[in-house]
Short mmCIF file of C-alpha atoms in Angstrom, two decimals:
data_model
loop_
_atom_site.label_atom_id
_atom_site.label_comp_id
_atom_site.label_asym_id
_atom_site.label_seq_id
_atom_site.Cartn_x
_atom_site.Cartn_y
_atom_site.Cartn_z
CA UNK A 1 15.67 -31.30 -37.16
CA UNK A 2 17.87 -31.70 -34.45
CA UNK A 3 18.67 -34.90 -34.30
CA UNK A 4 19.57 -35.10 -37.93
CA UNK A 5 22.04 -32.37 -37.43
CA UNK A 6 22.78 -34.57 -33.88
CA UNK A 7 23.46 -37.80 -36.31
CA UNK A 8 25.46 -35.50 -38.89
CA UNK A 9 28.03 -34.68 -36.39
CA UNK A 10 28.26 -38.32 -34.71
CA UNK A 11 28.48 -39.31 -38.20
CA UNK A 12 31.73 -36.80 -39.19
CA UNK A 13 33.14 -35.99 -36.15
CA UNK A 14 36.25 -37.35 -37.65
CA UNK A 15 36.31 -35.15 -40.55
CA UNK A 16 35.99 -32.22 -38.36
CA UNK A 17 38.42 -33.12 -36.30
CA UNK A 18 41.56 -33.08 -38.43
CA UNK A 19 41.14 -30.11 -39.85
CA UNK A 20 43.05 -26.66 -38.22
CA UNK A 21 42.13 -23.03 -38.93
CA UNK A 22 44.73 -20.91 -41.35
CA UNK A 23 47.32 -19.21 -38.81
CA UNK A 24 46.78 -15.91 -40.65
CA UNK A 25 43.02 -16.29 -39.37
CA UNK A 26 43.98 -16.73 -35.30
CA UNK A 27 46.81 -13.37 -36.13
CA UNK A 28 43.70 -11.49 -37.26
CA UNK A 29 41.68 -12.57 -34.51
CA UNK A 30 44.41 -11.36 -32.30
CA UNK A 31 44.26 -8.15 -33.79
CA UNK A 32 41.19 -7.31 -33.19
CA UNK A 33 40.78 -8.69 -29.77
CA UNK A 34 44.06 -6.63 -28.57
CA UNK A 35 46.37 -8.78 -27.34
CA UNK A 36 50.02 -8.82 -27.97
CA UNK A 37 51.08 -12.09 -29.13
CA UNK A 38 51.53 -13.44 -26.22
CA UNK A 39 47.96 -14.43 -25.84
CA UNK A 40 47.24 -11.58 -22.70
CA UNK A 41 45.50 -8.77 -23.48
CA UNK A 42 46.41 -5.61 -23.93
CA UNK A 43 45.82 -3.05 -20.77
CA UNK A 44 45.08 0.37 -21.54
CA UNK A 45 46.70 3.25 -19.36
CA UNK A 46 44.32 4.93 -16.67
CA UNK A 47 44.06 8.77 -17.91
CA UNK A 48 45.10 10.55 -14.31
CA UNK A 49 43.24 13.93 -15.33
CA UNK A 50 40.05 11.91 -15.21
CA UNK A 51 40.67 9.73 -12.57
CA UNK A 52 41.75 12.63 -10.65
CA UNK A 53 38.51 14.79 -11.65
CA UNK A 54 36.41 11.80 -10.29
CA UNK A 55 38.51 11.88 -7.01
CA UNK A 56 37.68 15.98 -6.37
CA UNK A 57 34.57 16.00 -7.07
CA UNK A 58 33.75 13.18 -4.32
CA UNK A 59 35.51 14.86 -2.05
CA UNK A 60 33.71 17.85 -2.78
CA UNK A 61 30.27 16.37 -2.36
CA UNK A 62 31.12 15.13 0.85
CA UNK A 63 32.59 18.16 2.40
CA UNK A 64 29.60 20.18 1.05
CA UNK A 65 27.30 17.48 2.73
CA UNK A 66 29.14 18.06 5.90
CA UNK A 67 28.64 21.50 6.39
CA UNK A 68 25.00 21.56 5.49
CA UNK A 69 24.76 19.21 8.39
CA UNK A 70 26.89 20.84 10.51
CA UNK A 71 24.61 23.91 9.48
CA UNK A 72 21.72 22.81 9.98
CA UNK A 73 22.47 20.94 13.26
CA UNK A 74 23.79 23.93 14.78
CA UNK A 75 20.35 25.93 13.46
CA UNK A 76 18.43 23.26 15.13
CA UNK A 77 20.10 23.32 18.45
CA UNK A 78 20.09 27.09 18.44
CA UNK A 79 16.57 27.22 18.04
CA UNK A 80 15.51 24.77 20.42
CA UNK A 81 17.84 26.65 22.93
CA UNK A 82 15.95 29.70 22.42
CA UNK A 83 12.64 28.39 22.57
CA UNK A 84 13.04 26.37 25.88
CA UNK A 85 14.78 29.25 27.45
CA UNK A 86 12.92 32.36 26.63
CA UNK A 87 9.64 31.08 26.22
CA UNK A 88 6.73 32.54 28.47
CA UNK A 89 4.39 30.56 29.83
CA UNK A 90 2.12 30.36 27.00
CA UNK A 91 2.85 33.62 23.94
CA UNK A 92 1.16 36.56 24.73
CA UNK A 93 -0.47 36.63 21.70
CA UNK A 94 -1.67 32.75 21.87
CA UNK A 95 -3.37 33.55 25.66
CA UNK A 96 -4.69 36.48 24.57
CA UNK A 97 -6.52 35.30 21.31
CA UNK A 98 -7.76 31.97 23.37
CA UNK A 99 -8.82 34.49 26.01
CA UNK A 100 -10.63 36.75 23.91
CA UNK A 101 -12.27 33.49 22.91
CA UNK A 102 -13.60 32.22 25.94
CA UNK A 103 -14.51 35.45 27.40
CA UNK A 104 -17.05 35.91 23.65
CA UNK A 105 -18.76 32.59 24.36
CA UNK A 106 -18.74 33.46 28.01
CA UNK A 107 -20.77 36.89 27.08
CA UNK A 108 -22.94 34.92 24.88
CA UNK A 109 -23.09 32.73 27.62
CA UNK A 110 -24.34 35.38 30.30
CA UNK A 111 -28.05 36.05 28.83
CA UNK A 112 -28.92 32.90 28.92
CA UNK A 113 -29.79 30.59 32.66
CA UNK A 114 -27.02 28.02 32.28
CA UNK A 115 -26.90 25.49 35.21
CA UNK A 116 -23.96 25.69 37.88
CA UNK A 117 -22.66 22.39 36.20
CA UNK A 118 -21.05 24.54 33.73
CA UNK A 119 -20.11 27.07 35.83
CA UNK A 120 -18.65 24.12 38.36
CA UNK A 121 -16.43 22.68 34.50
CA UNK A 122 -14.85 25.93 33.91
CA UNK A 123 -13.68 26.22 37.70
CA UNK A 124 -11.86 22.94 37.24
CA UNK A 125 -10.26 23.77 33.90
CA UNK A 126 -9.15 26.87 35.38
CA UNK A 127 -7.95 25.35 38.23
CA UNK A 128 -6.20 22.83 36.00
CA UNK A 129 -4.47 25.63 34.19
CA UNK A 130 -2.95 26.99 36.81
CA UNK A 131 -1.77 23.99 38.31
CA UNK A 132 -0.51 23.86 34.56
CA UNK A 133 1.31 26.93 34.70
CA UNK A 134 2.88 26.12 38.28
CA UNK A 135 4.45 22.80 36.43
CA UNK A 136 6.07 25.02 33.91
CA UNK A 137 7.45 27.22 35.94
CA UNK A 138 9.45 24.15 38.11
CA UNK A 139 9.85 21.98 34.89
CA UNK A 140 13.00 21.11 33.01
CA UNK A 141 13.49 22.76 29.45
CA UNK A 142 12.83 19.59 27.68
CA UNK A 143 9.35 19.06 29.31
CA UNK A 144 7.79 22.47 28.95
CA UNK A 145 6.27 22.42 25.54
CA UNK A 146 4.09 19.32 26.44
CA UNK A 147 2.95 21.71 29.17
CA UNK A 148 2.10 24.75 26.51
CA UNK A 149 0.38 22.04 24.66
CA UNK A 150 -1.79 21.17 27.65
CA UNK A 151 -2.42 24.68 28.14
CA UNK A 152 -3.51 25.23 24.89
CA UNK A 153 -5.61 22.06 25.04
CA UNK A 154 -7.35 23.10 28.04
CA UNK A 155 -8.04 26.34 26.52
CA UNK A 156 -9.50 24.34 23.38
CA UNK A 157 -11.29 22.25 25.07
CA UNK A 158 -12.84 25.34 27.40
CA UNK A 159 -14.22 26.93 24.04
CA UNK A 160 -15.89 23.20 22.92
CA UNK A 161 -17.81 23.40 26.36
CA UNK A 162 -18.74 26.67 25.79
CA UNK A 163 -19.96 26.28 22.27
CA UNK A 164 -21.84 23.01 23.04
CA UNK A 165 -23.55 24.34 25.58
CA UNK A 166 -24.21 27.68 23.74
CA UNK A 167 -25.23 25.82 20.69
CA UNK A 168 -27.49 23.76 23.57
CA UNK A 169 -29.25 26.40 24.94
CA UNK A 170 -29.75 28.70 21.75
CA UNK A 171 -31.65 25.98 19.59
CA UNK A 172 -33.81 25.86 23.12
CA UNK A 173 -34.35 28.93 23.27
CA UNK A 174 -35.56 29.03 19.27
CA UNK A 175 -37.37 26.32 20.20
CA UNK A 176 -39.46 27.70 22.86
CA UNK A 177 -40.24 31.38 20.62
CA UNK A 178 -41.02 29.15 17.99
CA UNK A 179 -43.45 27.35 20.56
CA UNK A 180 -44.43 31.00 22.03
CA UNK A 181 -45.58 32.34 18.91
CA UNK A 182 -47.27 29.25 17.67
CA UNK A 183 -49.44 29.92 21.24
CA UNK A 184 -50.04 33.29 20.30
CA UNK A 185 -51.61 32.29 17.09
CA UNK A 186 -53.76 29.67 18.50
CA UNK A 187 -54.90 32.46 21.31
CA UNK A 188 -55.75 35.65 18.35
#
């Protein structure tokens, strides 16, 4: 279908060439494109109220973002401040709950024969802690968290030994009354 209309147009391309649209068509065109006569078209005035509107309220956005940074940068730095310069060694409240902890398994621990290994593991963690606690006293503001996070570690990891073992020697113990009364059986 193409090429027929392809053929029609080679065919009258003259015809269509001679002919010129009705001025009164190209003024109404003008019309309702806008431009003046002149063939440029026509610019419509910026409305200031609005433009102005759209100025302010940028400017408001960005001053309000700046002093919710500035707010919460100050916060921040206020905080930090006050935690690297008043904080104890570890919170009396934190030692005292992982101390309560410890000394529990550690009475759990005491009616039971436990060998000195254990005894020799929570020499050395104790020893590390207070090697732990000398570093925080003689290190720089910046540095002593990681150290209350050791400290805390070492307490953590003082209540794992404790439980494994506990958890060791209880199921042998359960084992060997299971074993005793299964004897007494066999002996009535």
């Amino acid at each position: 279908m193409r090429d027929k209309l392809e053929n029609f147009i080679h065919q009258n391309r003259p015809d269509f060439d001679d002919r010129v649209p009705d001025p009164k068509i190209w003024d109404r065109i003008d019309q309702e494109i806008g431009s003046s006569g002149g063939g440029q078209a026509k610019v419509r005035p910026i409305n200031r109220w609005r433009w102005l509107g759209m100025v302010a309220s940028v400017a408001l956005l960005i001053g309000l973002g700046m002093v919710i940074g500035m707010q919460m940068a100050s916060k921040n730095s206020a905080t930090e401040t006050v935690a690297d310069v008043d904080l104890p060694i570890i919170d009396e409240d934190v030692e005292s709950y992982y101390r309560g902890q410890v000394n529990r398994r550690l009475q759990r621990l005491a009616r039971y024969e436990y060998a000195a290994e254990v005894q020799s593991d929570l020499q050395e963690m104790d020893d590390f802690l207070l090697q732990l606690k000398e570093e925080f006293s003689n290190a720089p503001p910046q540095d002593r968290k990681e150290i209350v996070a050791a400290m805390i570690d070492n307490y953590k990891n003082r209540i794992e030994l404790l439980e494994r073992v506990l958890s060791k020697l209880e199921s042998t113990n359960q084992d060997t009354q299971k074993k005793s009364e299964k004897d007494e059986d066999i002996n009535i």
